[in-house]
Structure formats: C-alpha cells, structure tokens
C-alpha cells in the first residue's frame, strides 16, 4: 500500500538540464522515556533535523544517482547525548541490454548506534559512533524464465573510542572491522504468479585489533536458502525461504554458530484499503561484546495499514525477537508495538506521528541489557518543488 503511486501527493523533483534534483528536509520532535535503555529510566525530549539531497540522471543506458544526508539529534536535557550522522552515496545501473544489467555503488559517512541495539556496549557515557565506507558491484541476467544475479560488497567500520560514567577512556578499536560479502541468486518463473529461487551468501569478517586477553574474532561463514515467491490468490501474495547458516571463527575459543535459516514475507490485501503484512526471519548476527562472537536472532512481525483517506494512512504493528548469544549465557526476549499516521498535505508537505514501545527482557548468567521504553514522535517533511 505504501509503495502505491499517488500522483496527486507524490513529491515532484526539480529538473535541471536532464538532472532530477530532490531536496528534502524532515524535522521532528520525539519524547523518549528511557534514553539510556536501562532499568532506571531517564527521559528527554529530542529534536531531530534531517536535510537530504538526491540527484539522478539518465545518460543513455546509464542511470546514476547521488545523495547526501545529514542527521542531527539534539537532546534538550542531556546535551552530551546529542549526535550528528552524515552519509554520502553514489550508485549506478548500466543496461547492457534489456536482459542484462550491471550495478555499482558506494557509501561513506558516520553512524550512531541505538543504545537498544543488542550489540551496543553497556558502559559508554555517550552513544557509540563509527565511521564507515562501503562499496558494491553486481550484475543480473535474464533468459527465458530464469534470472540470475550476483553481488560482491565490502564495508569497513572504524569505531570511535568513548568514555565511561567516570570519564575514563573506553577503547573501541576491537570492534573495528572489515566485512566482505558475496551473493549469488537464481530464480525460475513457472508462471506469472509463481517462481522458485535459491540464494547463497558468503561472508568474511576481519577485525583490526583484539581486546586485551581476547582471542581473534575473525570469522567466515555462509547462508543458503531456497524457496518460492507466489501469488496464492488476488488477495494474498508472499515469499518464503528456508535453509541453513554457518559462521565459523578463526579462534577455537568461539564456537561455530549454525542452524536453520529462514525468511518470509506475506501480504494479505483484506480490502483495497486494508493490508496485513507478516514478516519473519532467522539468522546469525555479529556480536562484538566481550566474550561472545555472535548471536542467533529469530524475529517475527505483523503490521496493518489502512488507507483512511487517499492521503492519510494509519498503521499498527507488533513484533517479537529472540536473541540467543553464543559462548556466554545470555538471551534477550524483545517485544514491541507501533502506532503511526502519515498524512500527506500536498506533494511538498507531509505530517507524521508515531508511537513506539519496546520491552526487552534478559536472562542467563550474564543477562546484559534489560529495559522498557516508550517513544512518541511528531514531525513535518518538506520535499520537492
């Protein structure tokens, strides 16, 4: 529903000598009941500004897009938590023929970790930040009913050192790493409504340094899934894939992580204005906390979108995630709920309101982070001409 074109309300870019330029400015205010994601909650009001500019052009068979975005969060009562992220991106697609395409792109900038992230450190006085640079190269080819695609990518992260509650330095170099990935996928269409696919993903993680007395965290692994995309009826469509994952570490201190891999997405168009979306995923995630190398994350979510008016969409959702850490006795059960309303005043102006709840329970001998958090956001977006 959200991807459906709305000509009366979709933003219109500026066109300058064949180049489409789309400026965008989002401004919102968020009340966060637990900014440190700890049992002893402390709240704050956060003002967020996100200017963004994209430019795209079609040069014959080449389609090029560039983007720059700034993301500043200002905490009104706890100014030390204020952060600024930035990203620069460039991507292109070259159509060799109607059936063959090449893709390439790069991004670099700075990101801030959410304190609620299962991998976020417990002892930092300020949010963890890292600088990154990434690039990818891919190709896709279709023949008859078969489509084959391949992709290689690299991302290098450099974590910034922080300070603990007493002002002592906290080394974060042991989290800095390079991630190399490669994927190959094939999909065969039996009919316009049904296709089968298989996907193989390989990865290698190389860490720049180790924490004192910690073994090497370098690892390599793979994930393979097979499944189907299908339109069961005119009202139900989806995709489901099952398979296997394995992540092995260079040091024998860390156990190999392996198990069932799964991903699914199911959409039910209950009416032309009401859509249900079910998502599920299971796989291995990297953990750079001391004493563990990875955790297995299993998640499921359900969302309902209702188009009350052509320019007003109401949403409600619920989600659950279970994280099981390797090598240390730690488990997370994360429950969440969201309510949202998106109101497009015109192609240029849009209003948004969102409520988010998160409850994270921890168990085990080293239980980690446990908290509950409410967030309420209201904002305005201005974009296009």
mmCIF file of C-alpha atoms in Angstrom:
data_model
loop_
_atom_site.group_PDB
_atom_site.id
_atom_site.type_symbol
_atom_site.label_atom_id
_atom_site.label_comp_id
_atom_site.label_asym_id
_atom_site.label_seq_id
_atom_site.Cartn_x
_atom_site.Cartn_y
_atom_site.Cartn_z
ATOM 1 C CA UNK A 1 0.000 0.000 0.000
ATOM 2 C CA UNK A 2 2.748 2.446 0.939
ATOM 3 C CA UNK A 3 4.571 1.805 -2.336
ATOM 4 C CA UNK A 4 1.494 2.546 -4.454
ATOM 5 C CA UNK A 5 1.916 5.694 -6.604
ATOM 6 C CA UNK A 6 -0.185 8.689 -5.574
ATOM 7 C CA UNK A 7 0.142 11.241 -8.410
ATOM 8 C CA UNK A 8 -1.781 13.904 -6.500
ATOM 9 C CA UNK A 9 0.533 13.678 -3.476
ATOM 10 C CA UNK A 10 3.878 12.269 -4.665
ATOM 11 C CA UNK A 11 6.775 14.735 -4.442
ATOM 12 C CA UNK A 12 7.893 16.397 -7.687
ATOM 13 C CA UNK A 13 11.664 16.871 -8.235
ATOM 14 C CA UNK A 14 13.371 19.858 -9.806
ATOM 15 C CA UNK A 15 14.600 19.177 -13.342
ATOM 16 C CA UNK A 16 17.802 20.934 -14.399
ATOM 17 C CA UNK A 17 19.244 20.051 -17.838
ATOM 18 C CA UNK A 18 18.189 16.414 -17.623
ATOM 19 C CA UNK A 19 19.108 16.044 -13.941
ATOM 20 C CA UNK A 20 16.371 15.424 -11.380
ATOM 21 C CA UNK A 21 17.123 17.029 -8.017
ATOM 22 C CA UNK A 22 15.051 16.163 -4.956
ATOM 23 C CA UNK A 23 15.648 18.264 -1.834
ATOM 24 C CA UNK A 24 14.093 17.047 1.412
ATOM 25 C CA UNK A 25 14.000 18.332 4.985
ATOM 26 C CA UNK A 26 12.484 16.351 7.842
ATOM 27 C CA UNK A 27 12.055 17.916 11.278
ATOM 28 C CA UNK A 28 10.539 16.070 14.220
ATOM 29 C CA UNK A 29 10.341 16.073 17.987
ATOM 30 C CA UNK A 30 10.498 12.822 19.959
ATOM 31 C CA UNK A 31 9.717 12.117 23.595
ATOM 32 C CA UNK A 32 11.862 9.179 24.766
ATOM 33 C CA UNK A 33 11.002 7.717 28.176
ATOM 34 C CA UNK A 34 14.340 5.870 28.502
ATOM 35 C CA UNK A 35 17.187 7.455 26.553
ATOM 36 C CA UNK A 36 19.890 5.233 28.110
ATOM 37 C CA UNK A 37 17.955 1.952 27.699
ATOM 38 C CA UNK A 38 18.458 0.938 31.341
ATOM 39 C CA UNK A 39 16.123 -0.216 34.165
ATOM 40 C CA UNK A 40 16.393 3.179 35.919
ATOM 41 C CA UNK A 41 14.744 5.131 33.111
ATOM 42 C CA UNK A 42 15.608 8.765 32.371
ATOM 43 C CA UNK A 43 13.542 10.628 29.812
ATOM 44 C CA UNK A 44 14.221 13.508 27.438
ATOM 45 C CA UNK A 45 12.833 15.473 24.512
ATOM 46 C CA UNK A 46 14.799 15.137 21.266
ATOM 47 C CA UNK A 47 14.703 17.496 18.292
ATOM 48 C CA UNK A 48 15.825 15.863 15.056
ATOM 49 C CA UNK A 49 16.709 17.545 11.743
ATOM 50 C CA UNK A 50 17.436 15.538 8.579
ATOM 51 C CA UNK A 51 18.243 17.517 5.432
ATOM 52 C CA UNK A 52 18.758 15.311 2.363
ATOM 53 C CA UNK A 53 19.540 15.981 -1.283
ATOM 54 C CA UNK A 54 19.459 13.481 -4.137
ATOM 55 C CA UNK A 55 20.310 13.981 -7.790
ATOM 56 C CA UNK A 56 19.724 11.483 -10.581
ATOM 57 C CA UNK A 57 20.301 11.424 -14.315
ATOM 58 C CA UNK A 58 19.831 9.005 -17.198
ATOM 59 C CA UNK A 59 22.740 9.095 -19.640
ATOM 60 C CA UNK A 60 21.776 6.716 -22.407
ATOM 61 C CA UNK A 61 21.980 3.244 -20.881
ATOM 62 C CA UNK A 62 23.480 4.555 -17.636
ATOM 63 C CA UNK A 63 21.305 5.588 -14.683
ATOM 64 C CA UNK A 64 23.230 7.452 -11.939
ATOM 65 C CA UNK A 65 22.008 8.635 -8.534
ATOM 66 C CA UNK A 66 23.894 10.512 -5.823
ATOM 67 C CA UNK A 67 22.748 11.501 -2.339
ATOM 68 C CA UNK A 68 23.945 13.376 0.725
ATOM 69 C CA UNK A 69 22.150 13.380 4.075
ATOM 70 C CA UNK A 70 22.758 14.934 7.491
ATOM 71 C CA UNK A 71 21.020 13.583 10.602
ATOM 72 C CA UNK A 72 21.261 15.636 13.797
ATOM 73 C CA UNK A 73 19.612 14.675 17.112
ATOM 74 C CA UNK A 74 19.602 17.323 19.831
ATOM 75 C CA UNK A 75 18.766 16.159 23.381
ATOM 76 C CA UNK A 76 17.276 19.109 25.229
ATOM 77 C CA UNK A 77 18.051 17.960 28.801
ATOM 78 C CA UNK A 78 21.055 15.674 28.193
ATOM 79 C CA UNK A 79 23.133 17.533 25.629
ATOM 80 C CA UNK A 80 26.003 15.036 25.917
ATOM 81 C CA UNK A 81 23.787 12.513 24.089
ATOM 82 C CA UNK A 82 23.371 14.755 21.024
ATOM 83 C CA UNK A 83 24.759 13.241 17.818
ATOM 84 C CA UNK A 84 25.266 14.086 14.155
ATOM 85 C CA UNK A 85 25.408 11.457 11.422
ATOM 86 C CA UNK A 86 26.276 12.044 7.794
ATOM 87 C CA UNK A 87 26.192 9.886 4.668
ATOM 88 C CA UNK A 88 27.356 10.343 1.079
ATOM 89 C CA UNK A 89 26.242 7.887 -1.562
ATOM 90 C CA UNK A 90 26.668 7.217 -5.276
ATOM 91 C CA UNK A 91 25.001 4.413 -7.231
ATOM 92 C CA UNK A 92 24.626 3.484 -10.872
ATOM 93 C CA UNK A 93 22.978 0.957 -13.152
ATOM 94 C CA UNK A 94 24.160 0.202 -16.677
ATOM 95 C CA UNK A 95 21.784 -1.630 -19.023
ATOM 96 C CA UNK A 96 23.914 -3.691 -21.373
ATOM 97 C CA UNK A 97 20.695 -4.976 -22.915
ATOM 98 C CA UNK A 98 17.083 -5.445 -21.927
ATOM 99 C CA UNK A 99 18.069 -8.683 -20.184
ATOM 100 C CA UNK A 100 21.455 -7.762 -18.671
ATOM 101 C CA UNK A 101 22.321 -5.078 -16.127
ATOM 102 C CA UNK A 102 25.377 -4.048 -14.134
ATOM 103 C CA UNK A 103 25.126 -2.327 -10.730
ATOM 104 C CA UNK A 104 27.701 -0.453 -8.661
ATOM 105 C CA UNK A 105 27.670 1.910 -5.728
ATOM 106 C CA UNK A 106 29.484 3.288 -2.722
ATOM 107 C CA UNK A 107 28.585 4.946 0.575
ATOM 108 C CA UNK A 108 30.599 6.526 3.330
ATOM 109 C CA UNK A 109 29.875 8.560 6.414
ATOM 110 C CA UNK A 110 29.246 8.259 10.154
ATOM 111 C CA UNK A 111 26.536 6.360 12.036
ATOM 112 C CA UNK A 112 25.344 6.263 15.649
ATOM 113 C CA UNK A 113 24.306 3.005 17.311
ATOM 114 C CA UNK A 114 20.993 2.899 19.103
ATOM 115 C CA UNK A 115 21.609 2.058 22.759
ATOM 116 C CA UNK A 116 18.895 -0.587 22.477
ATOM 117 C CA UNK A 117 20.904 -2.497 19.864
ATOM 118 C CA UNK A 118 21.725 -5.978 21.283
ATOM 119 C CA UNK A 119 25.365 -5.369 20.342
ATOM 120 C CA UNK A 120 25.661 -1.882 21.879
ATOM 121 C CA UNK A 121 28.158 -1.516 24.791
ATOM 122 C CA UNK A 122 26.752 -1.101 28.300
ATOM 123 C CA UNK A 123 29.388 1.193 29.775
ATOM 124 C CA UNK A 124 29.620 4.150 27.383
ATOM 125 C CA UNK A 125 28.611 7.579 28.657
ATOM 126 C CA UNK A 126 27.755 8.730 25.115
ATOM 127 C CA UNK A 127 26.257 6.762 22.195
ATOM 128 C CA UNK A 128 28.716 4.635 20.217
ATOM 129 C CA UNK A 129 29.627 6.002 16.780
ATOM 130 C CA UNK A 130 31.633 4.646 13.872
ATOM 131 C CA UNK A 131 32.904 5.905 10.526
ATOM 132 C CA UNK A 132 32.355 3.631 7.563
ATOM 133 C CA UNK A 133 32.982 3.270 3.865
ATOM 134 C CA UNK A 134 31.313 0.641 1.693
ATOM 135 C CA UNK A 135 31.080 -0.374 -1.923
ATOM 136 C CA UNK A 136 29.351 -2.993 -4.034
ATOM 137 C CA UNK A 137 29.353 -4.369 -7.571
ATOM 138 C CA UNK A 138 26.688 -6.612 -9.063
ATOM 139 C CA UNK A 139 25.184 -7.993 -12.245
ATOM 140 C CA UNK A 140 21.906 -9.592 -13.301
ATOM 141 C CA UNK A 141 20.875 -11.506 -16.419
ATOM 142 C CA UNK A 142 17.517 -12.884 -17.522
ATOM 143 C CA UNK A 143 16.955 -15.560 -20.141
ATOM 144 C CA UNK A 144 13.671 -17.272 -20.850
ATOM 145 C CA UNK A 145 12.090 -17.788 -17.405
ATOM 146 C CA UNK A 146 15.342 -17.765 -15.461
ATOM 147 C CA UNK A 147 17.000 -14.769 -13.764
ATOM 148 C CA UNK A 148 20.497 -14.979 -12.275
ATOM 149 C CA UNK A 149 22.128 -12.249 -10.182
ATOM 150 C CA UNK A 150 25.474 -11.873 -8.421
ATOM 151 C CA UNK A 151 26.810 -9.304 -5.970
ATOM 152 C CA UNK A 152 30.064 -8.565 -4.116
ATOM 153 C CA UNK A 153 30.474 -5.926 -1.438
ATOM 154 C CA UNK A 154 32.785 -4.594 1.235
ATOM 155 C CA UNK A 155 32.219 -2.404 4.283
ATOM 156 C CA UNK A 156 34.928 -1.073 6.583
ATOM 157 C CA UNK A 157 33.913 0.234 10.027
ATOM 158 C CA UNK A 158 36.099 2.296 12.335
ATOM 159 C CA UNK A 159 34.574 2.642 15.821
ATOM 160 C CA UNK A 160 35.339 5.748 17.840
ATOM 161 C CA UNK A 161 36.627 5.386 21.387
ATOM 162 C CA UNK A 162 34.266 6.500 24.155
ATOM 163 C CA UNK A 163 34.237 7.254 27.881
ATOM 164 C CA UNK A 164 32.539 5.559 30.803
ATOM 165 C CA UNK A 165 30.447 7.188 33.516
ATOM 166 C CA UNK A 166 33.572 8.315 35.399
ATOM 167 C CA UNK A 167 35.159 9.860 32.337
ATOM 168 C CA UNK A 168 37.721 7.091 31.803
ATOM 169 C CA UNK A 169 38.519 6.205 28.176
ATOM 170 C CA UNK A 170 36.863 3.079 26.749
ATOM 171 C CA UNK A 171 38.736 1.501 23.858
ATOM 172 C CA UNK A 172 36.502 0.538 20.929
ATOM 173 C CA UNK A 173 39.213 -0.439 18.438
ATOM 174 C CA UNK A 174 38.438 -4.130 18.983
ATOM 175 C CA UNK A 175 35.041 -3.536 17.306
ATOM 176 C CA UNK A 176 36.528 -2.034 14.117
ATOM 177 C CA UNK A 177 36.283 -4.476 11.252
ATOM 178 C CA UNK A 178 36.007 -5.103 7.534
ATOM 179 C CA UNK A 179 33.075 -7.137 6.201
ATOM 180 C CA UNK A 180 33.320 -8.798 2.798
ATOM 181 C CA UNK A 181 30.215 -10.348 1.253
ATOM 182 C CA UNK A 182 29.285 -12.110 -1.956
ATOM 183 C CA UNK A 183 25.877 -13.347 -3.079
ATOM 184 C CA UNK A 184 24.556 -15.334 -5.989
ATOM 185 C CA UNK A 185 20.878 -15.967 -6.611
ATOM 186 C CA UNK A 186 18.776 -17.710 -9.244
ATOM 187 C CA UNK A 187 15.015 -17.516 -9.755
ATOM 188 C CA UNK A 188 12.855 -19.509 -12.149
ATOM 189 C CA UNK A 189 9.315 -18.358 -13.022
ATOM 190 C CA UNK A 190 6.879 -21.244 -13.516
ATOM 191 C CA UNK A 191 4.102 -18.745 -14.236
ATOM 192 C CA UNK A 192 3.444 -15.023 -13.782
ATOM 193 C CA UNK A 193 2.233 -15.853 -10.243
ATOM 194 C CA UNK A 194 4.767 -18.462 -9.086
ATOM 195 C CA UNK A 195 8.556 -18.704 -9.040
ATOM 196 C CA UNK A 196 11.213 -20.671 -7.171
ATOM 197 C CA UNK A 197 14.549 -19.274 -6.015
ATOM 198 C CA UNK A 198 17.821 -20.260 -4.393
ATOM 199 C CA UNK A 199 20.261 -17.836 -2.760
ATOM 200 C CA UNK A 200 23.809 -18.356 -1.497
ATOM 201 C CA UNK A 201 25.543 -15.678 0.585
ATOM 202 C CA UNK A 202 29.176 -15.831 1.721
ATOM 203 C CA UNK A 203 30.881 -13.521 4.198
ATOM 204 C CA UNK A 204 34.220 -12.889 5.830
ATOM 205 C CA UNK A 205 34.788 -10.615 8.848
ATOM 206 C CA UNK A 206 38.266 -9.327 9.648
ATOM 207 C CA UNK A 207 38.888 -7.343 12.841
ATOM 208 C CA UNK A 208 41.580 -4.712 13.047
ATOM 209 C CA UNK A 209 42.528 -5.493 16.672
ATOM 210 C CA UNK A 210 41.634 -7.629 19.673
ATOM 211 C CA UNK A 211 40.684 -6.508 23.152
ATOM 212 C CA UNK A 212 43.266 -7.360 25.844
ATOM 213 C CA UNK A 213 43.327 -11.118 26.570
ATOM 214 C CA UNK A 214 40.651 -11.696 23.912
ATOM 215 C CA UNK A 215 41.241 -14.170 21.044
ATOM 216 C CA UNK A 216 40.892 -13.265 17.389
ATOM 217 C CA UNK A 217 37.289 -12.513 16.370
ATOM 218 C CA UNK A 218 37.873 -13.064 12.638
ATOM 219 C CA UNK A 219 35.305 -15.374 11.076
ATOM 220 C CA UNK A 220 33.816 -16.576 7.830
ATOM 221 C CA UNK A 221 30.502 -18.138 7.010
ATOM 222 C CA UNK A 222 27.660 -18.695 4.604
ATOM 223 C CA UNK A 223 23.868 -18.732 4.386
ATOM 224 C CA UNK A 224 21.903 -20.675 1.805
ATOM 225 C CA UNK A 225 18.139 -20.509 1.354
ATOM 226 C CA UNK A 226 15.670 -21.869 -1.152
ATOM 227 C CA UNK A 227 12.012 -21.113 -1.510
ATOM 228 C CA UNK A 228 9.235 -19.664 -3.579
ATOM 229 C CA UNK A 229 7.530 -16.388 -4.428
ATOM 230 C CA UNK A 230 3.865 -16.809 -5.153
ATOM 231 C CA UNK A 231 0.534 -15.094 -5.504
ATOM 232 C CA UNK A 232 -1.842 -17.528 -3.844
ATOM 233 C CA UNK A 233 -4.921 -15.531 -4.801
ATOM 234 C CA UNK A 234 -5.517 -11.979 -5.977
ATOM 235 C CA UNK A 235 -5.651 -11.047 -2.290
ATOM 236 C CA UNK A 236 -2.617 -12.953 -0.927
ATOM 237 C CA UNK A 237 0.968 -12.902 -2.112
ATOM 238 C CA UNK A 238 4.258 -13.646 -0.442
ATOM 239 C CA UNK A 239 7.711 -15.137 -0.358
ATOM 240 C CA UNK A 240 9.185 -17.804 1.885
ATOM 241 C CA UNK A 241 12.677 -19.273 2.031
ATOM 242 C CA UNK A 242 14.272 -21.912 4.261
ATOM 243 C CA UNK A 243 17.856 -23.072 4.507
ATOM 244 C CA UNK A 244 20.969 -23.255 6.639
ATOM 245 C CA UNK A 245 23.588 -20.875 8.019
ATOM 246 C CA UNK A 246 27.060 -21.420 9.438
ATOM 247 C CA UNK A 247 29.581 -18.971 10.904
ATOM 248 C CA UNK A 248 32.985 -20.325 11.890
ATOM 249 C CA UNK A 249 35.621 -18.424 13.884
ATOM 250 C CA UNK A 250 39.356 -18.395 13.396
ATOM 251 C CA UNK A 251 39.905 -18.945 17.123
ATOM 252 C CA UNK A 252 38.698 -22.223 18.694
ATOM 253 C CA UNK A 253 37.655 -20.220 21.768
ATOM 254 C CA UNK A 254 34.472 -19.150 19.928
ATOM 255 C CA UNK A 255 32.029 -21.870 18.977
ATOM 256 C CA UNK A 256 30.843 -22.299 15.409
ATOM 257 C CA UNK A 257 27.308 -20.977 15.022
ATOM 258 C CA UNK A 258 24.977 -22.921 12.741
ATOM 259 C CA UNK A 259 21.326 -23.699 12.320
ATOM 260 C CA UNK A 260 18.090 -23.135 10.440
ATOM 261 C CA UNK A 261 17.942 -20.022 8.247
ATOM 262 C CA UNK A 262 14.552 -18.624 7.351
ATOM 263 C CA UNK A 263 12.923 -15.533 5.881
ATOM 264 C CA UNK A 264 9.328 -14.901 4.924
ATOM 265 C CA UNK A 265 7.002 -12.100 3.877
ATOM 266 C CA UNK A 266 3.259 -12.486 3.395
ATOM 267 C CA UNK A 267 0.818 -9.766 2.329
ATOM 268 C CA UNK A 268 -2.953 -10.055 2.653
ATOM 269 C CA UNK A 269 -4.989 -7.387 0.872
ATOM 270 C CA UNK A 270 -8.071 -7.683 3.052
ATOM 271 C CA UNK A 271 -9.738 -4.846 1.108
ATOM 272 C CA UNK A 272 -8.387 -2.370 -1.462
ATOM 273 C CA UNK A 273 -7.691 -0.051 1.500
ATOM 274 C CA UNK A 274 -6.607 -2.501 4.217
ATOM 275 C CA UNK A 275 -3.388 -4.567 4.093
ATOM 276 C CA UNK A 276 -1.840 -7.032 6.550
ATOM 277 C CA UNK A 277 1.902 -7.775 6.290
ATOM 278 C CA UNK A 278 3.605 -10.648 8.115
ATOM 279 C CA UNK A 279 7.421 -10.896 8.212
ATOM 280 C CA UNK A 280 9.730 -13.470 9.784
ATOM 281 C CA UNK A 281 13.491 -14.015 9.794
ATOM 282 C CA UNK A 282 16.089 -16.247 11.449
ATOM 283 C CA UNK A 283 19.854 -15.963 11.065
ATOM 284 C CA UNK A 284 23.179 -15.276 12.697
ATOM 285 C CA UNK A 285 24.178 -11.746 13.724
ATOM 286 C CA UNK A 286 27.600 -10.438 14.610
ATOM 287 C CA UNK A 287 28.247 -9.666 18.290
ATOM 288 C CA UNK A 288 31.270 -7.638 19.284
ATOM 289 C CA UNK A 289 30.616 -7.708 23.027
ATOM 290 C CA UNK A 290 33.433 -9.094 25.169
ATOM 291 C CA UNK A 291 33.204 -12.867 25.491
ATOM 292 C CA UNK A 292 30.932 -13.602 22.530
ATOM 293 C CA UNK A 293 31.328 -13.628 18.775
ATOM 294 C CA UNK A 294 27.748 -13.954 17.502
ATOM 295 C CA UNK A 295 24.126 -14.440 18.381
ATOM 296 C CA UNK A 296 21.204 -16.102 16.631
ATOM 297 C CA UNK A 297 18.277 -13.736 16.068
ATOM 298 C CA UNK A 298 14.738 -15.006 15.419
ATOM 299 C CA UNK A 299 12.131 -12.342 14.682
ATOM 300 C CA UNK A 300 8.506 -12.056 13.592
ATOM 301 C CA UNK A 301 6.322 -9.009 12.999
ATOM 302 C CA UNK A 302 2.765 -8.230 11.933
ATOM 303 C CA UNK A 303 1.652 -4.861 10.552
ATOM 304 C CA UNK A 304 -1.702 -3.484 9.429
ATOM 305 C CA UNK A 305 -2.007 -0.472 7.095
ATOM 306 C CA UNK A 306 -5.325 1.250 6.490
ATOM 307 C CA UNK A 307 -5.842 3.992 3.925
ATOM 308 C CA UNK A 308 -8.441 6.085 5.736
ATOM 309 C CA UNK A 309 -8.226 8.738 3.029
ATOM 310 C CA UNK A 310 -6.172 8.850 -0.168
ATOM 311 C CA UNK A 311 -3.597 10.991 1.653
ATOM 312 C CA UNK A 312 -3.886 9.516 5.173
ATOM 313 C CA UNK A 313 -2.515 6.069 6.077
ATOM 314 C CA UNK A 314 -2.932 4.614 9.583
ATOM 315 C CA UNK A 315 -0.645 1.800 10.730
ATOM 316 C CA UNK A 316 -0.382 -0.539 13.697
ATOM 317 C CA UNK A 317 2.144 -3.273 14.305
ATOM 318 C CA UNK A 318 3.553 -5.757 16.784
ATOM 319 C CA UNK A 319 6.880 -7.587 16.770
ATOM 320 C CA UNK A 320 8.863 -10.148 18.733
ATOM 321 C CA UNK A 321 12.553 -11.084 18.637
ATOM 322 C CA UNK A 322 14.553 -13.714 20.489
ATOM 323 C CA UNK A 323 18.357 -13.349 20.595
ATOM 324 C CA UNK A 324 20.468 -16.285 21.784
ATOM 325 C CA UNK A 325 24.139 -15.385 22.329
ATOM 326 C CA UNK A 326 26.922 -17.870 21.765
ATOM 327 C CA UNK A 327 29.804 -18.606 24.182
ATOM 328 C CA UNK A 328 28.155 -16.717 27.059
ATOM 329 C CA UNK A 329 24.876 -17.429 28.827
ATOM 330 C CA UNK A 330 22.746 -14.511 27.611
ATOM 331 C CA UNK A 331 19.315 -14.388 25.996
ATOM 332 C CA UNK A 332 17.073 -11.492 25.010
ATOM 333 C CA UNK A 333 13.316 -11.510 24.509
ATOM 334 C CA UNK A 334 12.255 -8.278 22.786
ATOM 335 C CA UNK A 335 8.613 -7.284 22.366
ATOM 336 C CA UNK A 336 7.463 -4.188 20.573
ATOM 337 C CA UNK A 337 4.439 -2.336 19.247
ATOM 338 C CA UNK A 338 3.955 0.663 16.958
ATOM 339 C CA UNK A 339 1.143 3.027 16.002
ATOM 340 C CA UNK A 340 1.595 5.552 13.191
ATOM 341 C CA UNK A 341 -0.231 8.010 10.971
ATOM 342 C CA UNK A 342 1.169 9.509 7.745
ATOM 343 C CA UNK A 343 -0.731 12.476 6.353
ATOM 344 C CA UNK A 344 0.259 13.989 3.004
ATOM 345 C CA UNK A 345 -0.945 17.582 2.873
ATOM 346 C CA UNK A 346 0.332 18.087 -0.688
ATOM 347 C CA UNK A 347 3.156 16.784 -2.915
ATOM 348 C CA UNK A 348 5.520 19.020 -0.949
ATOM 349 C CA UNK A 349 4.335 18.753 2.662
ATOM 350 C CA UNK A 350 3.655 15.729 4.859
ATOM 351 C CA UNK A 351 2.964 15.201 8.549
ATOM 352 C CA UNK A 352 3.822 12.112 10.559
ATOM 353 C CA UNK A 353 3.009 10.850 14.058
ATOM 354 C CA UNK A 354 4.379 7.625 15.554
ATOM 355 C CA UNK A 355 4.278 5.822 18.895
ATOM 356 C CA UNK A 356 6.755 3.022 19.603
ATOM 357 C CA UNK A 357 7.013 0.671 22.591
ATOM 358 C CA UNK A 358 9.886 -1.719 23.299
ATOM 359 C CA UNK A 359 10.240 -4.146 26.195
ATOM 360 C CA UNK A 360 13.492 -6.098 26.441
ATOM 361 C CA UNK A 361 13.887 -8.924 28.951
ATOM 362 C CA UNK A 362 17.265 -10.528 29.604
ATOM 363 C CA UNK A 363 18.094 -13.966 31.028
ATOM 364 C CA UNK A 364 21.170 -16.060 31.739
ATOM 365 C CA UNK A 365 24.266 -15.875 33.910
ATOM 366 C CA UNK A 366 25.385 -12.752 32.007
ATOM 367 C CA UNK A 367 21.960 -11.222 31.286
ATOM 368 C CA UNK A 368 23.016 -7.952 29.693
ATOM 369 C CA UNK A 369 20.604 -5.111 28.961
ATOM 370 C CA UNK A 370 17.026 -5.114 30.295
ATOM 371 C CA UNK A 371 14.642 -2.180 29.956
ATOM 372 C CA UNK A 372 11.321 -0.803 28.740
ATOM 373 C CA UNK A 373 10.951 2.273 26.535
ATOM 374 C CA UNK A 374 8.190 4.445 25.081
ATOM 375 C CA UNK A 375 8.760 6.860 22.210
ATOM 376 C CA UNK A 376 6.320 9.385 20.789
ATOM 377 C CA UNK A 377 7.290 11.308 17.641
ATOM 378 C CA UNK A 378 5.622 14.069 15.622
ATOM 379 C CA UNK A 379 7.232 15.618 12.558
ATOM 380 C CA UNK A 380 6.980 17.540 9.303
ATOM 381 C CA UNK A 381 8.622 16.725 5.958
ATOM 382 C CA UNK A 382 9.141 19.239 3.162
ATOM 383 C CA UNK A 383 10.397 17.935 -0.185
ATOM 384 C CA UNK A 384 10.447 18.597 -3.907
ATOM 385 C CA UNK A 385 9.263 21.713 -5.714
#
